[in-house]
Coordinates of C-alpha atoms in Angstrom, one line a residue:
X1 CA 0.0 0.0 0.0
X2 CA 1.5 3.5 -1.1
X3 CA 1.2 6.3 1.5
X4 CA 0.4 9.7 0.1
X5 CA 1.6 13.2 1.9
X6 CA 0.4 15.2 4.8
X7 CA -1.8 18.5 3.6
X8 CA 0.0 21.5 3.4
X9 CA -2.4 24.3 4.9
X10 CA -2.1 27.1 7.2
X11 CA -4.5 28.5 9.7
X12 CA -5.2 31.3 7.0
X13 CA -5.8 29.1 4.1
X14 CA -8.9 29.5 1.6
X15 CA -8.2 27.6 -0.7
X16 CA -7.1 23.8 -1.4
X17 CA -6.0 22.2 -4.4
X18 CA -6.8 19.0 -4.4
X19 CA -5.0 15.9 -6.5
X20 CA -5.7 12.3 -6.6
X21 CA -2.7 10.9 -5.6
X22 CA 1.1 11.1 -5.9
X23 CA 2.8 9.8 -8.8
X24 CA 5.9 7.9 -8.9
X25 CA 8.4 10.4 -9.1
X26 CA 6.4 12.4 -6.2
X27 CA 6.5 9.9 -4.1
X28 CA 10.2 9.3 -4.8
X29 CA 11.3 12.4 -4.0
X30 CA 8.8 13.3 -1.2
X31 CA 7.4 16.6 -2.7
X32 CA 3.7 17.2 -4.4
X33 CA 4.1 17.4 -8.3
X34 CA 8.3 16.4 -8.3
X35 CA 7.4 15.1 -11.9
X36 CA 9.2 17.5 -14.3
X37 CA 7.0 17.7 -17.3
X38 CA 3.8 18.1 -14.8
X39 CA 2.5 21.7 -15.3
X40 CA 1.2 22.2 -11.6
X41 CA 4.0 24.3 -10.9
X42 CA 4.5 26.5 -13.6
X43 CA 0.6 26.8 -13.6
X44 CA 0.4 28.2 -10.1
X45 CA 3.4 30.3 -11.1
X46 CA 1.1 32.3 -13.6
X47 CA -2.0 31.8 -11.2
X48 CA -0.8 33.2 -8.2
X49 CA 1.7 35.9 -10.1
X50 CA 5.0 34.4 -8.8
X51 CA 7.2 34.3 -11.6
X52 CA 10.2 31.9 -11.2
X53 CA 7.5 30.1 -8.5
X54 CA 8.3 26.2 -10.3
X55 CA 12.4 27.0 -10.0
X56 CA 12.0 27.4 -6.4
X57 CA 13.7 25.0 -4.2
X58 CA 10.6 23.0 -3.0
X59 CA 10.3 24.3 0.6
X60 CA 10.2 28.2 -0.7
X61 CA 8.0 27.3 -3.1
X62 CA 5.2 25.8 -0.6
X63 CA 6.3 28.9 2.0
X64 CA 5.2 31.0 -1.2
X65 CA 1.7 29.1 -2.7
X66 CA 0.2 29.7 1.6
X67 CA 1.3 33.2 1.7
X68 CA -1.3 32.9 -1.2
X69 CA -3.8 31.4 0.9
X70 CA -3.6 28.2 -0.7
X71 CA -3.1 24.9 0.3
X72 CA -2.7 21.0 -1.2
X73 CA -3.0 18.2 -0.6
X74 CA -4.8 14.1 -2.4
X75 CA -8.1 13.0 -2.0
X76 CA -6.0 9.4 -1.1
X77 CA -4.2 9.3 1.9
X78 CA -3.8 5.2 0.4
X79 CA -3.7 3.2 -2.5
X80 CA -2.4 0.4 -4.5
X81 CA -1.0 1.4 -7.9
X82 CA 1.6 0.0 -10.9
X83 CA 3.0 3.4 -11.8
X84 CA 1.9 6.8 -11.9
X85 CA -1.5 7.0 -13.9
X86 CA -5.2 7.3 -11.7
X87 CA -6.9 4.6 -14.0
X88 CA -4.3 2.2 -12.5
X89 CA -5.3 3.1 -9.0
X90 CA -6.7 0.2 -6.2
X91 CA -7.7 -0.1 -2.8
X92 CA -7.8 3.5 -2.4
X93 CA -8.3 5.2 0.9
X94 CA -9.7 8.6 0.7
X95 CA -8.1 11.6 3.5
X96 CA -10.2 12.9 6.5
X97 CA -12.1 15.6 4.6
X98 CA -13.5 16.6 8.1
X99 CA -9.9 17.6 9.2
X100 CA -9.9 20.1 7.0
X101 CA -11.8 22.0 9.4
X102 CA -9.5 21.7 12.1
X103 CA -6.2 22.6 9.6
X104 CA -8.0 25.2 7.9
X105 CA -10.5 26.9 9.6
X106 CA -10.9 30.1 7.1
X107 CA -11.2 27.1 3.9
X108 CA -14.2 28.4 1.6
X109 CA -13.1 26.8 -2.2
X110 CA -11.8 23.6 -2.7
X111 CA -10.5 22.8 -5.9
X112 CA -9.7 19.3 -7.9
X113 CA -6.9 18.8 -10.0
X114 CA -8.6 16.4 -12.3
X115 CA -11.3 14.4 -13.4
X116 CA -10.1 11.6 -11.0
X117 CA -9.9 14.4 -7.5
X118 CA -13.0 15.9 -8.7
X119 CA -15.0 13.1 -8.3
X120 CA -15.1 14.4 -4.7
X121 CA -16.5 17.4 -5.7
X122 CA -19.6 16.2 -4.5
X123 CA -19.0 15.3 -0.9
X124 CA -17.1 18.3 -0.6
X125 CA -19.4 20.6 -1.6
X126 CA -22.0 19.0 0.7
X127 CA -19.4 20.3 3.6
X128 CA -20.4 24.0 2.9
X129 CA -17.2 24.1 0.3
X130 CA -17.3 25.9 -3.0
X131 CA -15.6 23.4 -5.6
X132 CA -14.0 23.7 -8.5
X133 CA -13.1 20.7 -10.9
X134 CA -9.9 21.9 -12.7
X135 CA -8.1 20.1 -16.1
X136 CA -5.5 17.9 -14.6
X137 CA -1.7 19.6 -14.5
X138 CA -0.4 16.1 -15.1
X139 CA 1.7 15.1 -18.7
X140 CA -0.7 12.5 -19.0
X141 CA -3.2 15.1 -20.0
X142 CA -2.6 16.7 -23.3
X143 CA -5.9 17.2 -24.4
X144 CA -5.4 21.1 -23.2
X145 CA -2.4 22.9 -24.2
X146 CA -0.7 24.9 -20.7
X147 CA -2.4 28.2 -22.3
X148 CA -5.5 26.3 -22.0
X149 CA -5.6 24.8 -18.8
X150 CA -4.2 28.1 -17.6
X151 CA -7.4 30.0 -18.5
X152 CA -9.6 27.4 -16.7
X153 CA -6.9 27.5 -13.4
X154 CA -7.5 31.5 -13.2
X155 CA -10.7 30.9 -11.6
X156 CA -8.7 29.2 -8.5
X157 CA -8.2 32.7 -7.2
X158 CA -11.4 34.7 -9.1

């Protein structure tokens, strides 16, 4: 069984982008979106107006997305999976939504990163959350050129 990441949130957080799980190279090197061709990055780079944001070493980089207001985290806390892609995912275990409360007390929008996240839109939204299902950041979707997804990602902070 694969064990995803802890959220990272503040008190002040508003808003959480939420994955589906860690990929392979994520999980290798212990850091949300490690894969180099993923987009999530350089998305919130232009989202949040951080230039340089994706070249970060990975610990400024999360310092700067909170002092946004934003958070992430995966809708798994657990699975089984051959490799990096959602449809592969087992056995999954899905987080403590209801400790987002506790982490993030000022949390009014959650957004998905994906079809696969967003199927939690749902119970989510039935929490009192406003939700937002976004086109996924990962190289696996190409169905969207970056320009594309990056108009749809705007809304994250609109």
């Amino acid at each position: 069984m694969l064990q995803g990441f802890p959220p990272v949130v503040a008190r002040d957080t508003h808003t959480m982008i939420l994955g589906s799980f860690p990929g392979e190279a994520s999980l290798d090197a212990a850091q949300y979106y490690a894969h180099p061709r993923n987009q999530f990055w350089r998305l919130l780079d232009a989202v949040l107006g951080e230039p340089g944001l994706h070249e970060l070493a990975y610990d400024a980089r999360l310092e700067r997305v909170l002092s946004h207001g934003v958070g992430i985290w995966d809708v798994l806390d657990a699975c089984h999976r051959q490799g990096s892609l959602d449809s592969a995912i087992r056995n999954a275990k899905p987080n403590d939504f209801a400790s987002l409360r506790a982490h993030a007390p000022l949390l009014r929008k959650v957004c998905f990163n994906g079809k696969t996240a967003g199927r939690f839109a749902d119970v989510i939204g039935e929490a009192g959350y406003e939700t937002l299902v976004l086109p996924s950041s990962s190289p696996a979707y190409a169905m969207l050129s970056f320009e594309q997804k990056l108009v749809q990602w705007r809304r994250i902070v609109g």
